[in-house]
Amino acid sequence: MRILVANANTSAAITARCAEAARAAAAPGTEIVPATPRFGAAAISTRAENIVAGHALLELLAEHAGQVQAVVLAVSHDTALEGARQLMPCPVLGMTEAACLVACTTGARFGLVTLGSAETYRELVARHGLSGRLSGLEGVAMTPQQAVADPAAAKAMLRGAIGRLVEGGADSVILGGAALAGMAAELSAEDPQGPPVPLLDGIACGVKLAEALAGLGLPRPRAGSMAPPQGRVTSGLSGPLARLLAGG
Amino acid sequence: MRILVANANTSAAITARCAEAARAAAAPGTEIVPATPRFGAAAISTRAENIVAGHALLELLAEHAGQVQAVVLAVSHDTALEGARQLMPCPVLGMTEAACLVACTTGARFGLVTLGSAETYRELVARHGLSGRLSGLEGVAMTPQQAVADPAAAKAMLRGAIGRLVEGGADSVILGGAALAGMAAELSAEDPQGPPVPLLDGIACGVKLAEALAGLGLPRPRAGSMAPPQGRVTSGLSGPLARLLAGG
Amino acid sequence: MRILVANANTSAAITARCAEAARAAAAPGTEIVPATPRFGAAAISTRAENIVAGHALLELLAEHAGQVQAVVLAVSHDTALEGARQLMPCPVLGMTEAACLVACTTGARFGLVTLGSAETYRELVARHGLSGRLSGLEGVAMTPQQAVADPAAAKAMLRGAIGRLVEGGADSVILGGAALAGMAAELSAEDPQGPPVPLLDGIACGVKLAEALAGLGLPRPRAGSMAPPQGRVTSGLSGPLARLLAGG
Amino acid sequence: MRILVANANTSAAITARCAEAARAAAAPGTEIVPATPRFGAAAISTRAENIVAGHALLELLAEHAGQVQAVVLAVSHDTALEGARQLMPCPVLGMTEAACLVACTTGARFGLVTLGSAETYRELVARHGLSGRLSGLEGVAMTPQQAVADPAAAKAMLRGAIGRLVEGGADSVILGGAALAGMAAELSAEDPQGPPVPLLDGIACGVKLAEALAGLGLPRPRAGSMAPPQGRVTSGLSGPLARLLAGG
Amino acid sequence: MRILVANANTSAAITARCAEAARAAAAPGTEIVPATPRFGAAAISTRAENIVAGHALLELLAEHAGQVQAVVLAVSHDTALEGARQLMPCPVLGMTEAACLVACTTGARFGLVTLGSAETYRELVARHGLSGRLSGLEGVAMTPQQAVADPAAAKAMLRGAIGRLVEGGADSVILGGAALAGMAAELSAEDPQGPPVPLLDGIACGVKLAEALAGLGLPRPRAGSMAPPQGRVTSGLSGPLARLLAGG
Amino acid sequence: MRILVANANTSAAITARCAEAARAAAAPGTEIVPATPRFGAAAISTRAENIVAGHALLELLAEHAGQVQAVVLAVSHDTALEGARQLMPCPVLGMTEAACLVACTTGARFGLVTLGSAETYRELVARHGLSGRLSGLEGVAMTPQQAVADPAAAKAMLRGAIGRLVEGGADSVILGGAALAGMAAELSAEDPQGPPVPLLDGIACGVKLAEALAGLGLPRPRAGSMAPPQGRVTSGLSGPLARLLAGG
């Protein structure tokens, strides 16, 4: 099985970090195909950059349509998720969506911690219809660059935030952000007792759910809001994307 | 005051229709500046096309930044709205958002009717946090092309749907879709008694709210999730859009 | 255009303060008509006083029916709003309602600060169906009288509360309470950098939305829960109010 | 124990009907004290009339403060409920509120049927925070006067509506409206098998909950949003109401 | 009237404490019948124990079917409530459910304090559809055993938690947990001014609502999700429980 | 990997049907271990039977603790799910929960169809916090026995219900009920065009998610509402269950 791990940032370093986390989670026999978009922000941090990334992601995905059995969006805002799901002939998972769904299977409510402001994650969880299961958000006052420069400080701040989320009723904690891919495993391994609650990595959760969905082999819908595009007329788009929208 | 009426479809006919509805609603002294995006779908009807349109809209808006006092997004899915709001130095209104807010001032709950499937409008109203005020949705089984070809049939079907929405508790009804711009006024004028409840046109509502917001003269935020982009590094974007994201 | 700014407190000083804020926001050509009710509380601060004020407001509005093109209720609990809307032949806006709707157009979530306890504003935002967009409430431990006596202390406390609301995720902050009319503009002007997020004045928002709605010229409904009263039989009410309820 | 059954309509016939239903439900030793307000609508049917009735109710209640051990508001919109609760030194129940709370103890979800439009009951149930337990609303196209004139027809229509509500998932059905006081018992008695689900009469439920609350003997709050009025300055109100607001 | 007060813990001491609180609340003429289950946890504190207790409770209730006029479940998680309600030929109240419903009649929002973690009460309030009226939860870091050993310390901690809940907007506070039965009355009596807001005891509230419901005399449903079991085939259950499930 | 498929009905035929569906979905290398409880209802159809089944399920699971890598509860009410999750040292999935989570990854909203009344599934979806993603419920008027006796009629009725759910906005449809295990695959295979939207089988979804979760290898929590039982004192329980509750 081939799973596309599609970054929405144009930074290849983030793609590499996500691919590594994906490979650590993949089953034997699953091949991880990392990909980076052609245009957009090096590291998305505003709403406007995220919108541009949606187009870039769809263009990227269209190039791989038919050559992968599932897609994991390696961008924590689950950018373009519903559109990608409608467009692609295979399952598509958002990394934060996947972590939220796994969180639902491990306890009553979950928390989420990220680098920088966490506010827009509240909207993301609401978009997924899961606000009732969110116990709290924590934003750690550190940029991804600072976290790379001083990992010990970053981990200390993350542990503090995780502790506050557990105090606030979290049965598991999602580490949000592509820049934190792999961090859940590191923090868990370094804690001699194990973490207080399961720490969830969106990439790992995405890969496992992608494998599960590919295994289920559900057909594409013919009706409803996810029926594939047919005969859409567009201009100015990449060839593969225009062809997928034209259908047939 | 100059208000940009930015279509997200590449069809100039829809832009013209929206501009006409906007001019009919504008106050004396308000200039309507219509605009059509460089790339994308002729008429958005899938989730994937809508995502591409987000990028196209931001590119289009960036070209007008500083030259207009407000923006109305002439696309009924309020495409890219939150990103446009963060990006632009002036108020930005979505046409369906504007109609929903006006609906809130005219009664308890509102209905929405559109051509084709109405399902994704449910998500849109939820995104605006207004699900509790939505009484119902009606999708009329007709394409915009068919509605243009047989306006009498379209109006009959719309009147039927409006009647069902009023029956279901709507105190006002939104006519959703850029292709229906101006239709609320037509239907209202043709009904000898007047319509059963106010019929709301997203473009008209958007223009009036845009005038009101421009008149309020609120400052841009320095903090929060809408603080303007600063120093964002991007590649492959249009010059004006890249410059707005870079800030300064 | 004439806009009635109807206080629900019997204190003429509050009416004057609100009228001043309304005039500062009004467009050229808009005349502000201030009014004070015949009976009720000098300054509403309990649920019971607010209920009495509902009757007083409707009596006051009925006297102006047909002579104004819109009404702004200058009472922060949006007292009698839905009843007034059904009764009057012109648009009616609540001052906090108006601020909430404007807040929706400026960001994801909004906060609200007021003098005294803020708890009942939670119910008000819920009544408007906007709980999902409320980030938090702050009640400043100061009466309107104390705020008048020591404006510097009041402003310091309000700035502190606004800071906490921004910290908690507010993209804008409403200054609730007729006694704070005009304060948003004062606080904004005195901050050398401008406020951290837009500060919203219910009276100013109400006036601008009233102008917008009057400009839209929506018809009154013939059906639904806002259809005008017809043939209602009452006793003991003021002549103008009884006549409006009797309809015709 | 003396329970005030306070009508908010000025029609003495409705007061009598409610008093009768209250006496049928009261425990031995409970005295029902019916009361009719001094001013307002003969039979409330618009939002505006309901607001006026709030003042009339508070004036009426104030006259009985200290002389009754509990109050049931005999008006199906639970008019002025929260204000009355804050004002009075004894428990206050709304008739529809009481029926909703009893419905919660008899099954998962409840329906509500009324004469005329049922739409505003949706808002009432939301105001009580119970929207999640409402299965559906039915409005029977008949006025109270018509129901009195042709009770057989009214009962047939009510039975039809109850059947549809049960079909839609109601585990009990509230008969909303003071004009239907006593009807639940009549319909139940006339059905040879008994009703399909319990039929709930707001007056009967209100009386039983009023007895229960009076029996609990809870103290009045000193804090929170229901702390009694103290030192409120008013003008133009009835003596008893002004005195209660002034506290002491 | 005989009311069964059914503990779900196998500890007779808790049964006795609840019976005492029930008797203090009961009307003259109400007989309290305490009961303890045959198997299960001495003091439920995990989700798994609570599930086992559901079976034990139904077995216990079945033994009393027909011999009591109402049931109060003396377990703060309202264990097996909906199943018991469907099974039994008389009203069944959960102690926390009863406290929540009484809280709804005393103010806008309520808080809840318990010994140990309070998190699962959030789920319980949501199950009752009342999340919108919950202002906050407080868990006091003390076991029931410690509270018995040092009641002064327990009361001090409870008073602190109650104060924080009132600060957070509670108009009343529920003391959750069968081990706290009677504590609301003790705390109220010992406060010279009376408590800041009403303190609610689930057992007392349950007994009063049980009396009220028994007095209403509602019929059992023939339809809907609470229609009594008929002809259910089971194995391995106690005789009385199997017979109730078999119906007839 | 060994996955326990634990029926909560005592009917071995249902266990066999579920085991067959589970084996059809399982990956190579996954062994399905079917199990039937010692006591309870042959086929759960009331709330009371479901509560008894919770105890039976926990007893059954405890016997397999440590010998399986994951558990799927083969009962459509996700009976005892949260308790089982806390109790067991491996992942536990409910079959309807699993189908709901998979539904979330395939579209915006999902519908659910079952044999008999569907009302209690509304509560189940709410318990999972997913009410916002439920488009509708359909109950087919047929017992499992009748469906076995006349499968063609059952399939026709199911297809009709599925069509109505798709009409109502479902992007996928869950076939609820252990008795329908395997039916989604049958209906999908027999439709020449494929089904209009994906049909979801709770057992198949449960098995794939169980494999995914076992693969993730999340640690058990030390804190929060899912921390394993420790030192719980019980009486009358089976040895394995008592030992798991005692912990250590």
PDB file of N, CA, C and O in Angstrom, chain A residues 12 201 204 246:
ATOM      1  N   ALA A  12      10.841  21.787   2.717  1.00  0.00           N
ATOM      2  CA  ALA A  12      11.143  20.360   2.581  1.00  0.00           C
ATOM      3  C   ALA A  12      11.522  19.742   3.923  1.00  0.00           C
ATOM      4  O   ALA A  12      11.343  18.533   4.135  1.00  0.00           O
ATOM      5  N   ASP A 201       0.024  11.787  17.964  1.00  0.00           N
ATOM      6  CA  ASP A 201       0.735  12.367  16.837  1.00  0.00           C
ATOM      7  C   ASP A 201      -0.168  12.271  15.616  1.00  0.00           C
ATOM      8  O   ASP A 201      -0.571  11.159  15.208  1.00  0.00           O
ATOM      9  N   ALA A 204       1.101   9.925  12.802  1.00  0.00           N
ATOM     10  CA  ALA A 204       0.970   8.493  13.125  1.00  0.00           C
ATOM     11  C   ALA A 204      -0.491   8.067  13.078  1.00  0.00           C
ATOM     12  O   ALA A 204      -0.837   7.033  12.486  1.00  0.00           O
ATOM     13  N   ALA A 246     -12.668  17.725 -14.299  1.00  0.00           N
ATOM     14  CA  ALA A 246     -13.492  17.427 -15.467  1.00  0.00           C
ATOM     15  C   ALA A 246     -14.102  16.027 -15.375  1.00  0.00           C
ATOM     16  O   ALA A 246     -15.126  15.734 -16.003  1.00  0.00           O
TER      17      ALA A 246
END
